[in-house]
PDB file of C-alpha atoms in Angstrom:
ATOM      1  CA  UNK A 839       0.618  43.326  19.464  1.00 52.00           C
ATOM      2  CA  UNK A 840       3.896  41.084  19.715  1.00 51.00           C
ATOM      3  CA  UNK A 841       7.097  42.839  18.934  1.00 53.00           C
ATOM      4  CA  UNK A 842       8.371  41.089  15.579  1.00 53.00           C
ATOM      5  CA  UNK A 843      10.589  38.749  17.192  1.00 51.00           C
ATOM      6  CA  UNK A 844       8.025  36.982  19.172  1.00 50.00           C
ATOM      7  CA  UNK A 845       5.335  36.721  16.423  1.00 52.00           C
ATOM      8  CA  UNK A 846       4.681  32.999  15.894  1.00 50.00           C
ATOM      9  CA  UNK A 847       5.906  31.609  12.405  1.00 49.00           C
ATOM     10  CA  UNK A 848       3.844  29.169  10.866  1.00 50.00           C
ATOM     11  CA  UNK A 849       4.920  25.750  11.947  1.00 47.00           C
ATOM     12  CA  UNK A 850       5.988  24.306   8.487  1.00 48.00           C
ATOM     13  CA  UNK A 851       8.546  26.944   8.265  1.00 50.00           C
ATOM     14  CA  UNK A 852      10.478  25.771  11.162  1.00 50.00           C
ATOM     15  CA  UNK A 853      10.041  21.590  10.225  1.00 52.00           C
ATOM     16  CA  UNK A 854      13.096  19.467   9.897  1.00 51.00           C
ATOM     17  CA  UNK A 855      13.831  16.746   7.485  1.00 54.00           C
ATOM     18  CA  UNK A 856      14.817  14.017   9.649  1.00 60.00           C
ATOM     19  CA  UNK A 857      15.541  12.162   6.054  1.00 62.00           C
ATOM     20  CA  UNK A 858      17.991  13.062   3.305  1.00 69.00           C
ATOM     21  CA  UNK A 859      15.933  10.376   1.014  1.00 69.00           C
ATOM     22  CA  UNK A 860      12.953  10.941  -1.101  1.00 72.00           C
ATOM     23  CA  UNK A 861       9.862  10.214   0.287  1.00 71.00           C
ATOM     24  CA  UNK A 862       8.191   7.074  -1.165  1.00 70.00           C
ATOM     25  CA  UNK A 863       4.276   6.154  -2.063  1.00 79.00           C
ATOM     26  CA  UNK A 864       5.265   2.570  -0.715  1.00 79.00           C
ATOM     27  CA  UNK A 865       6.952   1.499   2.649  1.00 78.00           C
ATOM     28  CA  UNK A 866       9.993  -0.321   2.180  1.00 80.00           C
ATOM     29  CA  UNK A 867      11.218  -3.062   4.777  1.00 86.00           C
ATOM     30  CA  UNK A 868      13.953  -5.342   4.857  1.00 91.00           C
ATOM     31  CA  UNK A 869      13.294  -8.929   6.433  1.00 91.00           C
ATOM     32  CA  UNK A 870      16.167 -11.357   7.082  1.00 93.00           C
ATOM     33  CA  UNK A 871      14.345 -14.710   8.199  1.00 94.00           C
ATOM     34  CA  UNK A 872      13.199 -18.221   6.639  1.00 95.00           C
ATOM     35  CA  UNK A 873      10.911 -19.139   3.674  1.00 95.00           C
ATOM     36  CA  UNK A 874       8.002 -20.688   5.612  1.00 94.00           C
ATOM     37  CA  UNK A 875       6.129 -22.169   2.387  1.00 93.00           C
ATOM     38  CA  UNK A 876       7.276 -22.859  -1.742  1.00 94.00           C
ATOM     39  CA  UNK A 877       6.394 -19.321  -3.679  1.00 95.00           C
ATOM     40  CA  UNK A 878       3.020 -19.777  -5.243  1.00 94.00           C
ATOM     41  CA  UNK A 879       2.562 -18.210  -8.769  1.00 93.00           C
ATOM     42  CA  UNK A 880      -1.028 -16.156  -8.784  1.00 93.00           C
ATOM     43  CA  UNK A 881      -2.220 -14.468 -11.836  1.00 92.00           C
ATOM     44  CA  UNK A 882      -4.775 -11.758 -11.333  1.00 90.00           C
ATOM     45  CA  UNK A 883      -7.898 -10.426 -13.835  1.00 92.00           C
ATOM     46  CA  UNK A 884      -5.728  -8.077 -15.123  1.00 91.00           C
ATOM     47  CA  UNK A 885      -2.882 -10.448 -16.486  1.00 88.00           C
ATOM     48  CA  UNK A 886      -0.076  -9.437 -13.644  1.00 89.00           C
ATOM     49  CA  UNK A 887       1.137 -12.040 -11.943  1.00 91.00           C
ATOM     50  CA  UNK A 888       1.819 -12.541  -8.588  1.00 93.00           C
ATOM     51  CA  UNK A 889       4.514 -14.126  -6.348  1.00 94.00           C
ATOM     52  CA  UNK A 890       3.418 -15.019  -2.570  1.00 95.00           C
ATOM     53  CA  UNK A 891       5.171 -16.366  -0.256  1.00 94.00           C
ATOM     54  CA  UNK A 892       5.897 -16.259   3.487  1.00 96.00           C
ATOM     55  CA  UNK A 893       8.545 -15.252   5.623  1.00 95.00           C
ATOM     56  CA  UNK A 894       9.301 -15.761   9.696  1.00 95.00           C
ATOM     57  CA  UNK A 895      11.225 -13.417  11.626  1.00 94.00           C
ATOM     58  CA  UNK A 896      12.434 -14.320  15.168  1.00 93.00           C
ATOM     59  CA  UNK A 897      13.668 -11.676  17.912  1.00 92.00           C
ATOM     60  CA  UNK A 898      14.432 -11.802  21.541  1.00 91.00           C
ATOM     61  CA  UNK A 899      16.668 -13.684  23.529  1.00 93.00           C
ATOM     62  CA  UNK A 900      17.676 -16.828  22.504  1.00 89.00           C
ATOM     63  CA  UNK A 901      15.852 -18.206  25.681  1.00 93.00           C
ATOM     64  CA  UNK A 902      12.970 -16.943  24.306  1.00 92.00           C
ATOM     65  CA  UNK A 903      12.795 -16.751  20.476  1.00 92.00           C
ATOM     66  CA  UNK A 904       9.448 -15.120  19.408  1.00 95.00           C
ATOM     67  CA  UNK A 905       8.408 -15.274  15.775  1.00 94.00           C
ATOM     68  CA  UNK A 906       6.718 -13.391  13.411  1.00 95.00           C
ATOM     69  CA  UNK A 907       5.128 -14.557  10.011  1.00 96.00           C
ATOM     70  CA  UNK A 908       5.164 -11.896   7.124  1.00 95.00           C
ATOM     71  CA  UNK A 909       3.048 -12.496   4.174  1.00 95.00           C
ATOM     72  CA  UNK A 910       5.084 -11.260   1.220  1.00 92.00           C
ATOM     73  CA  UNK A 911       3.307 -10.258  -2.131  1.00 92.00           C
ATOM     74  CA  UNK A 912       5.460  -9.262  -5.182  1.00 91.00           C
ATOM     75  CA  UNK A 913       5.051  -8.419  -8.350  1.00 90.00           C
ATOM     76  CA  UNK A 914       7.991  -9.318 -10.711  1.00 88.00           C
ATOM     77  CA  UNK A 915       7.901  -9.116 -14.279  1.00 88.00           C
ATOM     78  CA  UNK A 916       9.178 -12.894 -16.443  1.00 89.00           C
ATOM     79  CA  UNK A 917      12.966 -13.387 -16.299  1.00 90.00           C
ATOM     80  CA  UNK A 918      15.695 -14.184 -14.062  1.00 92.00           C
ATOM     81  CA  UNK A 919      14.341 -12.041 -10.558  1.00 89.00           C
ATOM     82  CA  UNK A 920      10.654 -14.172 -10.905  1.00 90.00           C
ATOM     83  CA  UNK A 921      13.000 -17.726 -11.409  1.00 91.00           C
ATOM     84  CA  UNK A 922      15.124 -16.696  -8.370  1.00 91.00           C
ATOM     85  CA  UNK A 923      12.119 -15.825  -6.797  1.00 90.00           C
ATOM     86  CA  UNK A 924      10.149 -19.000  -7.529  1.00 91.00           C
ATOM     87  CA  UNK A 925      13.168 -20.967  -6.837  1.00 91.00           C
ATOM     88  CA  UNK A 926      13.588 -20.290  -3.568  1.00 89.00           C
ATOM     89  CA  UNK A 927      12.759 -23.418  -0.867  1.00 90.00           C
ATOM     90  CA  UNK A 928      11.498 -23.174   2.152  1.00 90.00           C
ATOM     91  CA  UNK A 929      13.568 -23.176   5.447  1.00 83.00           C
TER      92      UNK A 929
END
């Protein structure tokens, strides 16, 4: 038998919080980029509507730019956030 000080702990005793934050049931990312396409309105079978649109990212150096396209769904209820939303034009 292991003297007390050497018997192993269960591991979740000795985890760290690396994050002072809450943790979420959704990921949360911030892009910075250009509106590749006009924000299309979709309503679904349940009566929520939809907002889609797409974004592109670029990263490198600026000899060589590399983009990525993110495809954007949100889900904002009727007033001023879905009208800045839909108002937004691409580039």
């Amino acid at each position: 038998m292991r003297p007390p000080s050497l018997r192993l702990q269960p591991f979740l005793s000795h985890a760290r919080l690396f994050s002072s934050t809450p943790r979420l049931p959704v990921a949360r990312i911030t892009l910075v980029g250009r509106i590749g396409a006009e924000p299309e309105l979709q309503p679904t079978s349940t009566g929520t509507d939809i907002v889609r649109y797409v974004i592109g990212t670029n990263s490198g150096p600026p000899d060589n730019r590399q983009t990525s396209w993110w495809r954007v769904a949100a889900f904002p209820n009727e007033g001023p956030s879905r009208d800045r939303l839909m108002g937004l034009a691409k580039g």
